[in-house]
Amino acid sequence: MRLGLRIALLSAVLAIELVGLGFFIKGFFPYKKSIPGFASQQDQPKDIGGKLQSAYGARQYDRLVIMLVDALRNDFVFGNNSAMSYTQGLLRSGDAMGYTAKALAPTVTMPRIKALMTGTVPNFLDAVLNIAESDTSSSLKFHDNLLWQLKNQGKTINMFGDDTWLRLFPDIFTETDGTSSFFVTDTVEVDANVTRHVRPELERGGWDVTIFHYLGLDHIGHLAGPDSSLMKPKQEEMDHVVRTVHEIVTKQDAQRQIEDPNAKPTLFVLLGDHAMNEIGNHGGNSHLETSTVFVFMGQGIHGQPIADQGKNALSALLTREVPQINLVPTLALLFGVPIPKNNLGLPLADLIRGYPDEERLWLLQLAAHQMYGVVQANDGDTGAIDIDASSKTPLHCDKEQDAASQSLRCEYMQALSAHRRFVDSESAKAAEMAAVAEREYYKFMEHANAHLSRTFSGYDLKAMATGIALFGVVALLLVGLYQSYSSGGSGGGIISYKTKEIKVSLPSILLLATYLVSVQSSSLIEEEHQFWYHWVQTMLLLRMIASKSFSAGSRSFAQMCLFRVVRAWNQTGQKWTGETDIRYRLNNSHTRLMWILVVVSFAFFGICAGWVHKSALLSEPAAAFQARRSPLHSPSPDIGSSQNNSKAINRYKRRLAYGQRILRGIYATALANALVYQMERNGGWEAIGIGRPVWTAVRWFTPTDLSDVARFVYLLTLAAAGVGAVCAWLRCRVGYSEPAVASMLEGLVGILPLLMLLARPHNIPVFGMFMAMFLLFFPQLVPGMHGLNRRAAVAQTDSEKEPAARCGGWRLPALQPSKALVHLCLAHASFFALGNSNSLASLDISNAYAGVSRYNEVLVGVLLFVGNWAGPIWWAVAGLATFVLASSGSATKGRRLQRLVEWLVAAHLWQALTLLMLSIVVTSMRTHLFIWSVFSPRYLYQIAWFVAFYLLVGTVGSTAWLAWTM
């Protein structure tokens, strides 16, 4: 099969896979089913008591202040080490009521605000849309929500802070001042911009609802973690805002009630949208990420005074947990507005406890009626209820015999019946009957909440099945395309019937089989790093066993030792994520050592660049090399036979030498600026003991503004790519034997300044170990390590195999894994080794804004991917360098491109089978308890692996670069 035809077929297959992915995403990540329209007072049920039908509910408050502190974890308010002393004082005195509010995954801002205002379980895809500031498809303009209900009652609503509110609630706010939530490097101005509105806006009057959304605490978590020295000052700052708001509204309420005895007080709510884990990130469903706060303050709020004023006085609030969505019905009832139609939350019992029994049961009847409406909307067979008839006859509900919705209908009727018994009871038994009715209402709502939370997803199974079918077709086509290499003499393919040979190695078969099994388990998905860590060591061990010399075996052993250190660097996953690791020790007790390792790593990168640039691989023309090649290869034409050609070639050589000197200068400058950026941004120069005069002198040679330093590194990286491309073209013009080898090695070291700029400081030494592992594959690149003939070592290919084992005339699979297979394992393992996991909480957005002056979705998205996939990207470049090194001196340009396409087919067969299996798993597990907390995030990661890594970086990038440099 011709090369051009294979490329066309591969492109067509990948296009089909993208179409299949589109179908599956459409079916698996639809917008939630919701009841259309907005609740109104005409929707209210008939009051069983018959006395309260003139009003939807007796409102207790006129005005509302919501202070939302992004990522406010419960221990930041209730914990022993909290710096929020004023808030804790209100809780101790009983003037405030506190809860640990449990959020659901995904724990990112947009879906959490949706939950807080609608009482629903938001669409998981909102975690992706959360990043896109221009997205309007997630707007709640046409979905019932608490703010719309308050606005519909004539309330004036103002918002200051995170502009996510403006996207979600267009046309709701009167006064606004939005700030971008994604400039995580800003921890000061982003909050100062909100605080400057607090006193003027509250004291001005004329408002009914005011929302303040603070972002600085979340940004500190992303930048430095919850134990940062910046965290307590930020908590003190937030506590001061709480005090200011509380004092202002308390004073205003007193004055308003003097002027108007019918005026109602102001309710002040301090809350968080989500929390953060032990390293400051969020998005997953760990206990730390989901444990945020509710603190209610204002007249009528009577918490339990705490006599014990000791350090652990508020520790009970850390375990006093309520669902976050319970805020919606609670506020709706307290303000006398209809509960949003799709709400799944329950009223907080403590906050409606002050109502008389008759009014409290009426409010619970309203809440239960609204939730029963959601049950009806999700099951058309659940009929309406005649309150007069159903509330007079006690019922017995059989949960085992009845369907879930019918069981809920029965429980709702039981609650109405208990309510009727209270109305008909004698005064002596009224309190007891009220308590029974309240328990029945809450039992129904709790069971309805549990049932609806599991079923409140509208999957399009036809679209999902179409996607899976297309994935199956893609897998079969890739198998056929890869098998076509078995007859082409390339050494590829799966089975060769002509030579009776199984061509894939045994490790690759076992790797694929075990991986396809692992994605079916939620625990193995959470701990996927263990899978890759063990396979990397297994591959290296097999290479050591199959080595034909002591030096080769010792290098494999050294790689195993290096990787053992790498795997201990960052604990990740779920089970051991909180365990002490090297990262923790370096950031806490050995900061100076960490920065010494950072500087040493940068110096090592510079040395490696010198080895690359001085290598004979980069400077030997074809004629010199051809003289030492095998007689099987015909010599190149005499490029010096023509005087004119000789002059042209000498001119190109001079330009090439000049270009290489420029390239070395660009790389050294970029590396130095990346180091300066890291040390300035994270205080490394102070930790390492560099005096301010010395550091000031160093900074004199770099851009003054830190953002300009990052932009300078970006510019130098682009310049290095451009100069490298020109040098590659010049090598081809001069007639160098292996221009691709030189270009790929230059790319391997040239990409490091960009990756180091976006890396966490503690991860920089890990890249040093990655580089050392790569050099151990090719010792001839290191001066002094010439145990093998230098050119022979470079030309050594992975096609060398151990003596064939045969069974029934068939050659059995090889035991020794190829370098390509080892690089595949290292690419995936490096993703986890840098601290990532299959949870959205591990996404590090702190450096996605390095050098970004204003929010740009595309730029930030690219930097976010490069920063989090830095390890796999580096190993992808290393794999391409390995490819050209292994085939140098033994392959023509066409043969090398054909071999590259073969590699790409094998890689895409791997990811296509993974995507197919994972799609089947999430479809079959769509009702599983962990579908949104484990399987869905894993699927989002698989999309990123396929589209961004395998397709764009691995296929488009590698093919384009290699085609240009050969």
PDB file of C-alpha atoms in Angstrom, residues 248-474:
ATOM      1  CA  ILE A 248     -23.914  48.168  58.497  1.00  0.00           C
ATOM      2  CA  VAL A 249     -27.023  46.020  57.997  1.00  0.00           C
ATOM      3  CA  THR A 250     -27.609  45.688  61.756  1.00  0.00           C
ATOM      4  CA  LYS A 251     -27.549  49.468  62.162  1.00  0.00           C
ATOM      5  CA  GLN A 252     -29.759  49.961  59.103  1.00  0.00           C
ATOM      6  CA  ASP A 253     -32.313  47.381  60.271  1.00  0.00           C
ATOM      7  CA  ALA A 254     -32.664  49.081  63.618  1.00  0.00           C
ATOM      8  CA  GLN A 255     -33.274  52.428  61.930  1.00  0.00           C
ATOM      9  CA  ARG A 256     -35.667  50.973  59.326  1.00  0.00           C
ATOM     10  CA  GLN A 257     -37.789  49.272  61.963  1.00  0.00           C
ATOM     11  CA  ILE A 258     -38.061  52.493  63.939  1.00  0.00           C
ATOM     12  CA  GLU A 259     -39.271  54.308  60.833  1.00  0.00           C
ATOM     13  CA  ASP A 260     -41.558  51.456  59.730  1.00  0.00           C
ATOM     14  CA  PRO A 261     -42.710  48.907  62.326  1.00  0.00           C
ATOM     15  CA  ASN A 262     -43.707  46.519  59.506  1.00  0.00           C
ATOM     16  CA  ALA A 263     -40.218  46.487  57.989  1.00  0.00           C
ATOM     17  CA  LYS A 264     -38.477  43.131  57.994  1.00  0.00           C
ATOM     18  CA  PRO A 265     -34.769  42.686  58.818  1.00  0.00           C
ATOM     19  CA  THR A 266     -31.851  41.792  56.539  1.00  0.00           C
ATOM     20  CA  LEU A 267     -30.496  38.270  56.191  1.00  0.00           C
ATOM     21  CA  PHE A 268     -26.715  38.068  55.720  1.00  0.00           C
ATOM     22  CA  VAL A 269     -25.311  34.791  54.377  1.00  0.00           C
ATOM     23  CA  LEU A 270     -21.605  33.960  54.216  1.00  0.00           C
ATOM     24  CA  LEU A 271     -20.922  30.931  52.026  1.00  0.00           C
ATOM     25  CA  GLY A 272     -18.524  29.263  49.629  1.00  0.00           C
ATOM     26  CA  ASP A 273     -19.194  27.765  46.236  1.00  0.00           C
ATOM     27  CA  HIS A 274     -16.750  24.892  46.795  1.00  0.00           C
ATOM     28  CA  ALA A 275     -13.637  24.201  48.851  1.00  0.00           C
ATOM     29  CA  MET A 276     -10.098  23.098  47.992  1.00  0.00           C
ATOM     30  CA  ASN A 277      -7.950  20.029  48.497  1.00  0.00           C
ATOM     31  CA  GLU A 278      -4.636  19.750  50.303  1.00  0.00           C
ATOM     32  CA  ILE A 279      -2.711  21.366  47.429  1.00  0.00           C
ATOM     33  CA  GLY A 280      -5.236  24.132  46.735  1.00  0.00           C
ATOM     34  CA  ASN A 281      -7.031  22.754  43.671  1.00  0.00           C
ATOM     35  CA  HIS A 282     -10.648  21.711  43.241  1.00  0.00           C
ATOM     36  CA  GLY A 283     -13.024  20.114  40.757  1.00  0.00           C
ATOM     37  CA  GLY A 284     -13.271  16.602  42.186  1.00  0.00           C
ATOM     38  CA  ASN A 285     -15.343  15.040  44.926  1.00  0.00           C
ATOM     39  CA  SER A 286     -12.897  14.535  47.783  1.00  0.00           C
ATOM     40  CA  HIS A 287     -14.045  15.456  51.279  1.00  0.00           C
ATOM     41  CA  LEU A 288     -11.879  18.571  51.381  1.00  0.00           C
ATOM     42  CA  GLU A 289     -13.088  19.873  47.993  1.00  0.00           C
ATOM     43  CA  THR A 290     -16.780  19.424  48.814  1.00  0.00           C
ATOM     44  CA  SER A 291     -16.796  20.813  52.377  1.00  0.00           C
ATOM     45  CA  THR A 292     -17.622  24.512  52.255  1.00  0.00           C
ATOM     46  CA  VAL A 293     -19.763  26.665  54.607  1.00  0.00           C
ATOM     47  CA  PHE A 294     -23.073  28.351  55.301  1.00  0.00           C
ATOM     48  CA  VAL A 295     -23.087  31.043  57.985  1.00  0.00           C
ATOM     49  CA  PHE A 296     -26.435  32.814  58.515  1.00  0.00           C
ATOM     50  CA  MET A 297     -26.485  36.160  60.339  1.00  0.00           C
ATOM     51  CA  GLY A 298     -29.228  38.674  61.113  1.00  0.00           C
ATOM     52  CA  GLN A 299     -32.251  39.268  63.314  1.00  0.00           C
ATOM     53  CA  GLY A 300     -34.170  36.098  63.962  1.00  0.00           C
ATOM     54  CA  ILE A 301     -31.089  33.906  63.615  1.00  0.00           C
ATOM     55  CA  HIS A 302     -30.624  32.161  66.918  1.00  0.00           C
ATOM     56  CA  GLY A 303     -27.820  29.664  66.949  1.00  0.00           C
ATOM     57  CA  GLN A 304     -26.857  27.560  69.902  1.00  0.00           C
ATOM     58  CA  PRO A 305     -24.573  29.621  72.169  1.00  0.00           C
ATOM     59  CA  ILE A 306     -21.366  27.789  72.937  1.00  0.00           C
ATOM     60  CA  ALA A 307     -20.332  27.992  76.557  1.00  0.00           C
ATOM     61  CA  ASP A 308     -16.932  26.491  75.818  1.00  0.00           C
ATOM     62  CA  GLN A 309     -14.850  29.336  74.410  1.00  0.00           C
ATOM     63  CA  GLY A 310     -11.806  27.117  73.949  1.00  0.00           C
ATOM     64  CA  LYS A 311      -9.879  26.338  70.823  1.00  0.00           C
ATOM     65  CA  ASN A 312     -12.099  23.442  69.722  1.00  0.00           C
ATOM     66  CA  ALA A 313     -15.391  25.202  70.449  1.00  0.00           C
ATOM     67  CA  LEU A 314     -16.600  25.176  66.843  1.00  0.00           C
ATOM     68  CA  SER A 315     -15.280  21.757  65.851  1.00  0.00           C
ATOM     69  CA  ALA A 316     -18.816  20.305  65.865  1.00  0.00           C
ATOM     70  CA  LEU A 317     -19.693  22.556  62.909  1.00  0.00           C
ATOM     71  CA  LEU A 318     -17.097  20.743  60.816  1.00  0.00           C
ATOM     72  CA  THR A 319     -19.367  17.687  60.834  1.00  0.00           C
ATOM     73  CA  ARG A 320     -22.747  19.466  60.871  1.00  0.00           C
ATOM     74  CA  GLU A 321     -23.316  18.807  57.201  1.00  0.00           C
ATOM     75  CA  VAL A 322     -26.191  19.856  54.948  1.00  0.00           C
ATOM     76  CA  PRO A 323     -26.489  19.655  51.140  1.00  0.00           C
ATOM     77  CA  GLN A 324     -25.532  22.905  49.455  1.00  0.00           C
ATOM     78  CA  ILE A 325     -28.726  22.976  47.384  1.00  0.00           C
ATOM     79  CA  ASN A 326     -30.788  23.308  50.584  1.00  0.00           C
ATOM     80  CA  LEU A 327     -30.091  27.038  50.417  1.00  0.00           C
ATOM     81  CA  VAL A 328     -32.635  27.569  47.614  1.00  0.00           C
ATOM     82  CA  PRO A 329     -35.893  26.444  49.259  1.00  0.00           C
ATOM     83  CA  THR A 330     -34.761  27.914  52.566  1.00  0.00           C
ATOM     84  CA  LEU A 331     -34.267  31.414  51.162  1.00  0.00           C
ATOM     85  CA  ALA A 332     -37.397  31.155  49.010  1.00  0.00           C
ATOM     86  CA  LEU A 333     -39.545  30.377  52.046  1.00  0.00           C
ATOM     87  CA  LEU A 334     -37.862  32.988  54.249  1.00  0.00           C
ATOM     88  CA  PHE A 335     -38.485  35.671  51.605  1.00  0.00           C
ATOM     89  CA  GLY A 336     -41.976  34.495  50.675  1.00  0.00           C
ATOM     90  CA  VAL A 337     -41.280  33.749  47.007  1.00  0.00           C
ATOM     91  CA  PRO A 338     -42.078  30.582  45.043  1.00  0.00           C
ATOM     92  CA  ILE A 339     -39.487  27.805  45.168  1.00  0.00           C
ATOM     93  CA  PRO A 340     -37.856  27.338  41.708  1.00  0.00           C
ATOM     94  CA  LYS A 341     -39.585  24.547  39.795  1.00  0.00           C
ATOM     95  CA  ASN A 342     -36.599  22.209  39.458  1.00  0.00           C
ATOM     96  CA  ASN A 343     -35.302  22.494  43.005  1.00  0.00           C
ATOM     97  CA  LEU A 344     -34.185  19.290  44.732  1.00  0.00           C
ATOM     98  CA  GLY A 345     -33.152  20.884  48.031  1.00  0.00           C
ATOM     99  CA  LEU A 346     -34.872  20.668  51.417  1.00  0.00           C
ATOM    100  CA  PRO A 347     -35.609  23.654  53.695  1.00  0.00           C
ATOM    101  CA  LEU A 348     -33.130  23.928  56.541  1.00  0.00           C
ATOM    102  CA  ALA A 349     -35.190  22.917  59.564  1.00  0.00           C
ATOM    103  CA  ASP A 350     -33.333  25.190  62.012  1.00  0.00           C
ATOM    104  CA  LEU A 351     -34.121  28.316  59.999  1.00  0.00           C
ATOM    105  CA  ILE A 352     -37.868  27.731  59.832  1.00  0.00           C
ATOM    106  CA  ARG A 353     -38.097  26.432  63.388  1.00  0.00           C
ATOM    107  CA  GLY A 354     -39.227  29.834  64.652  1.00  0.00           C
ATOM    108  CA  TYR A 355     -42.500  29.757  62.726  1.00  0.00           C
ATOM    109  CA  PRO A 356     -45.675  28.669  64.551  1.00  0.00           C
ATOM    110  CA  ASP A 357     -46.551  25.031  63.905  1.00  0.00           C
ATOM    111  CA  GLU A 358     -49.365  25.852  61.491  1.00  0.00           C
ATOM    112  CA  GLU A 359     -47.202  28.176  59.370  1.00  0.00           C
ATOM    113  CA  ARG A 360     -44.199  25.843  59.475  1.00  0.00           C
ATOM    114  CA  LEU A 361     -46.237  22.904  58.176  1.00  0.00           C
ATOM    115  CA  TRP A 362     -47.690  25.129  55.469  1.00  0.00           C
ATOM    116  CA  LEU A 363     -44.142  25.994  54.343  1.00  0.00           C
ATOM    117  CA  LEU A 364     -43.194  22.324  54.354  1.00  0.00           C
ATOM    118  CA  GLN A 365     -46.328  21.529  52.338  1.00  0.00           C
ATOM    119  CA  LEU A 366     -45.208  24.129  49.774  1.00  0.00           C
ATOM    120  CA  ALA A 367     -41.728  22.593  49.611  1.00  0.00           C
ATOM    121  CA  ALA A 368     -43.056  19.030  49.327  1.00  0.00           C
ATOM    122  CA  HIS A 369     -45.573  20.074  46.656  1.00  0.00           C
ATOM    123  CA  GLN A 370     -42.792  21.622  44.561  1.00  0.00           C
ATOM    124  CA  MET A 371     -40.625  18.503  44.838  1.00  0.00           C
ATOM    125  CA  TYR A 372     -43.527  16.220  43.988  1.00  0.00           C
ATOM    126  CA  GLY A 373     -43.916  18.273  40.821  1.00  0.00           C
ATOM    127  CA  VAL A 374     -40.356  17.279  39.867  1.00  0.00           C
ATOM    128  CA  VAL A 375     -41.192  13.630  40.560  1.00  0.00           C
ATOM    129  CA  GLN A 376     -44.212  13.898  38.256  1.00  0.00           C
ATOM    130  CA  ALA A 377     -42.175  15.580  35.517  1.00  0.00           C
ATOM    131  CA  ASN A 378     -39.665  12.701  35.555  1.00  0.00           C
ATOM    132  CA  ASP A 379     -42.300   9.946  35.588  1.00  0.00           C
ATOM    133  CA  GLY A 380     -45.401  10.551  33.538  1.00  0.00           C
ATOM    134  CA  ASP A 381     -47.190   7.641  35.253  1.00  0.00           C
ATOM    135  CA  THR A 382     -47.162   9.456  38.587  1.00  0.00           C
ATOM    136  CA  GLY A 383     -50.564  11.103  38.816  1.00  0.00           C
ATOM    137  CA  ALA A 384     -51.755  14.229  40.547  1.00  0.00           C
ATOM    138  CA  ILE A 385     -53.019  14.068  44.119  1.00  0.00           C
ATOM    139  CA  ASP A 386     -56.339  15.299  45.451  1.00  0.00           C
ATOM    140  CA  ILE A 387     -55.203  16.900  48.685  1.00  0.00           C
ATOM    141  CA  ASP A 388     -58.658  16.806  50.306  1.00  0.00           C
ATOM    142  CA  ALA A 389     -59.119  13.099  49.616  1.00  0.00           C
ATOM    143  CA  SER A 390     -55.562  11.873  50.176  1.00  0.00           C
ATOM    144  CA  SER A 391     -54.951  13.745  53.400  1.00  0.00           C
ATOM    145  CA  LYS A 392     -57.819  12.088  55.228  1.00  0.00           C
ATOM    146  CA  THR A 393     -56.822   8.428  54.894  1.00  0.00           C
ATOM    147  CA  PRO A 394     -53.649   6.954  56.475  1.00  0.00           C
ATOM    148  CA  LEU A 395     -51.690   4.843  54.003  1.00  0.00           C
ATOM    149  CA  HIS A 396     -49.190   2.029  54.178  1.00  0.00           C
ATOM    150  CA  CYS A 397     -46.405   2.269  51.585  1.00  0.00           C
ATOM    151  CA  ASP A 398     -44.726  -0.914  50.318  1.00  0.00           C
ATOM    152  CA  LYS A 399     -41.298   0.164  49.030  1.00  0.00           C
ATOM    153  CA  GLU A 400     -40.399  -3.357  47.923  1.00  0.00           C
ATOM    154  CA  GLN A 401     -43.503  -3.812  45.761  1.00  0.00           C
ATOM    155  CA  ASP A 402     -44.026  -0.297  44.439  1.00  0.00           C
ATOM    156  CA  ALA A 403     -41.930   1.441  41.816  1.00  0.00           C
ATOM    157  CA  ALA A 404     -39.757   4.261  43.111  1.00  0.00           C
ATOM    158  CA  SER A 405     -42.039   7.033  41.862  1.00  0.00           C
ATOM    159  CA  GLN A 406     -45.162   5.273  43.186  1.00  0.00           C
ATOM    160  CA  SER A 407     -43.457   4.796  46.538  1.00  0.00           C
ATOM    161  CA  LEU A 408     -42.679   8.509  46.640  1.00  0.00           C
ATOM    162  CA  ARG A 409     -46.289   9.297  45.773  1.00  0.00           C
ATOM    163  CA  CYS A 410     -47.395   7.174  48.683  1.00  0.00           C
ATOM    164  CA  GLU A 411     -44.962   8.881  51.075  1.00  0.00           C
ATOM    165  CA  TYR A 412     -46.187  12.300  49.954  1.00  0.00           C
ATOM    166  CA  MET A 413     -49.765  11.235  50.651  1.00  0.00           C
ATOM    167  CA  GLN A 414     -48.691   9.977  54.078  1.00  0.00           C
ATOM    168  CA  ALA A 415     -47.196  13.397  54.851  1.00  0.00           C
ATOM    169  CA  LEU A 416     -50.412  15.128  53.770  1.00  0.00           C
ATOM    170  CA  SER A 417     -52.402  12.726  55.932  1.00  0.00           C
ATOM    171  CA  ALA A 418     -50.184  13.480  58.944  1.00  0.00           C
ATOM    172  CA  HIS A 419     -50.666  17.193  58.268  1.00  0.00           C
ATOM    173  CA  ARG A 420     -54.457  16.674  58.230  1.00  0.00           C
ATOM    174  CA  ARG A 421     -54.292  14.845  61.563  1.00  0.00           C
ATOM    175  CA  PHE A 422     -52.459  17.839  63.040  1.00  0.00           C
ATOM    176  CA  VAL A 423     -55.178  20.191  61.808  1.00  0.00           C
ATOM    177  CA  ASP A 424     -57.881  17.964  63.273  1.00  0.00           C
ATOM    178  CA  SER A 425     -56.035  17.243  66.529  1.00  0.00           C
ATOM    179  CA  GLU A 426     -56.844  18.627  69.936  1.00  0.00           C
ATOM    180  CA  SER A 427     -54.647  21.400  71.232  1.00  0.00           C
ATOM    181  CA  ALA A 428     -53.060  19.075  73.783  1.00  0.00           C
ATOM    182  CA  LYS A 429     -51.726  16.809  71.050  1.00  0.00           C
ATOM    183  CA  ALA A 430     -51.093  19.513  68.458  1.00  0.00           C
ATOM    184  CA  ALA A 431     -47.339  19.796  69.139  1.00  0.00           C
ATOM    185  CA  GLU A 432     -46.882  16.039  68.899  1.00  0.00           C
ATOM    186  CA  MET A 433     -48.914  15.826  65.685  1.00  0.00           C
ATOM    187  CA  ALA A 434     -46.963  18.740  64.196  1.00  0.00           C
ATOM    188  CA  ALA A 435     -43.685  16.940  64.895  1.00  0.00           C
ATOM    189  CA  VAL A 436     -45.020  13.782  63.227  1.00  0.00           C
ATOM    190  CA  ALA A 437     -46.173  15.712  60.153  1.00  0.00           C
ATOM    191  CA  GLU A 438     -42.829  17.498  59.918  1.00  0.00           C
ATOM    192  CA  ARG A 439     -40.971  14.170  60.015  1.00  0.00           C
ATOM    193  CA  GLU A 440     -43.227  12.765  57.277  1.00  0.00           C
ATOM    194  CA  TYR A 441     -42.648  15.778  55.035  1.00  0.00           C
ATOM    195  CA  TYR A 442     -38.884  15.567  55.471  1.00  0.00           C
ATOM    196  CA  LYS A 443     -38.896  11.792  54.924  1.00  0.00           C
ATOM    197  CA  PHE A 444     -40.688  12.237  51.603  1.00  0.00           C
ATOM    198  CA  MET A 445     -38.398  15.086  50.491  1.00  0.00           C
ATOM    199  CA  GLU A 446     -35.225  13.224  51.484  1.00  0.00           C
ATOM    200  CA  HIS A 447     -36.272  10.111  49.569  1.00  0.00           C
ATOM    201  CA  ALA A 448     -37.384  12.185  46.585  1.00  0.00           C
ATOM    202  CA  ASN A 449     -34.068  14.060  46.606  1.00  0.00           C
ATOM    203  CA  ALA A 450     -32.101  10.800  46.641  1.00  0.00           C
ATOM    204  CA  HIS A 451     -34.178   9.307  43.820  1.00  0.00           C
ATOM    205  CA  LEU A 452     -34.163  12.417  41.611  1.00  0.00           C
ATOM    206  CA  SER A 453     -30.451  13.071  42.099  1.00  0.00           C
ATOM    207  CA  ARG A 454     -29.766   9.641  40.606  1.00  0.00           C
ATOM    208  CA  THR A 455     -32.174   9.979  37.690  1.00  0.00           C
ATOM    209  CA  PHE A 456     -32.010  13.695  36.864  1.00  0.00           C
ATOM    210  CA  SER A 457     -29.929  13.130  33.733  1.00  0.00           C
ATOM    211  CA  GLY A 458     -31.298  13.056  30.233  1.00  0.00           C
ATOM    212  CA  TYR A 459     -29.030  10.704  28.285  1.00  0.00           C
ATOM    213  CA  ASP A 460     -29.487  10.438  24.520  1.00  0.00           C
ATOM    214  CA  LEU A 461     -28.823   6.717  24.218  1.00  0.00           C
ATOM    215  CA  LYS A 462     -29.197   6.745  20.434  1.00  0.00           C
ATOM    216  CA  ALA A 463     -26.445   9.331  20.073  1.00  0.00           C
ATOM    217  CA  MET A 464     -24.258   7.415  22.523  1.00  0.00           C
ATOM    218  CA  ALA A 465     -24.834   4.157  20.640  1.00  0.00           C
ATOM    219  CA  THR A 466     -23.984   5.882  17.357  1.00  0.00           C
ATOM    220  CA  GLY A 467     -20.730   7.131  18.848  1.00  0.00           C
ATOM    221  CA  ILE A 468     -19.829   3.688  20.167  1.00  0.00           C
ATOM    222  CA  ALA A 469     -20.606   2.108  16.810  1.00  0.00           C
ATOM    223  CA  LEU A 470     -18.342   4.596  15.040  1.00  0.00           C
ATOM    224  CA  PHE A 471     -15.588   3.923  17.586  1.00  0.00           C
ATOM    225  CA  GLY A 472     -15.910   0.223  16.822  1.00  0.00           C
ATOM    226  CA  VAL A 473     -15.605   0.893  13.100  1.00  0.00           C
ATOM    227  CA  VAL A 474     -12.538   3.064  13.743  1.00  0.00           C
TER     228      VAL A 474
END
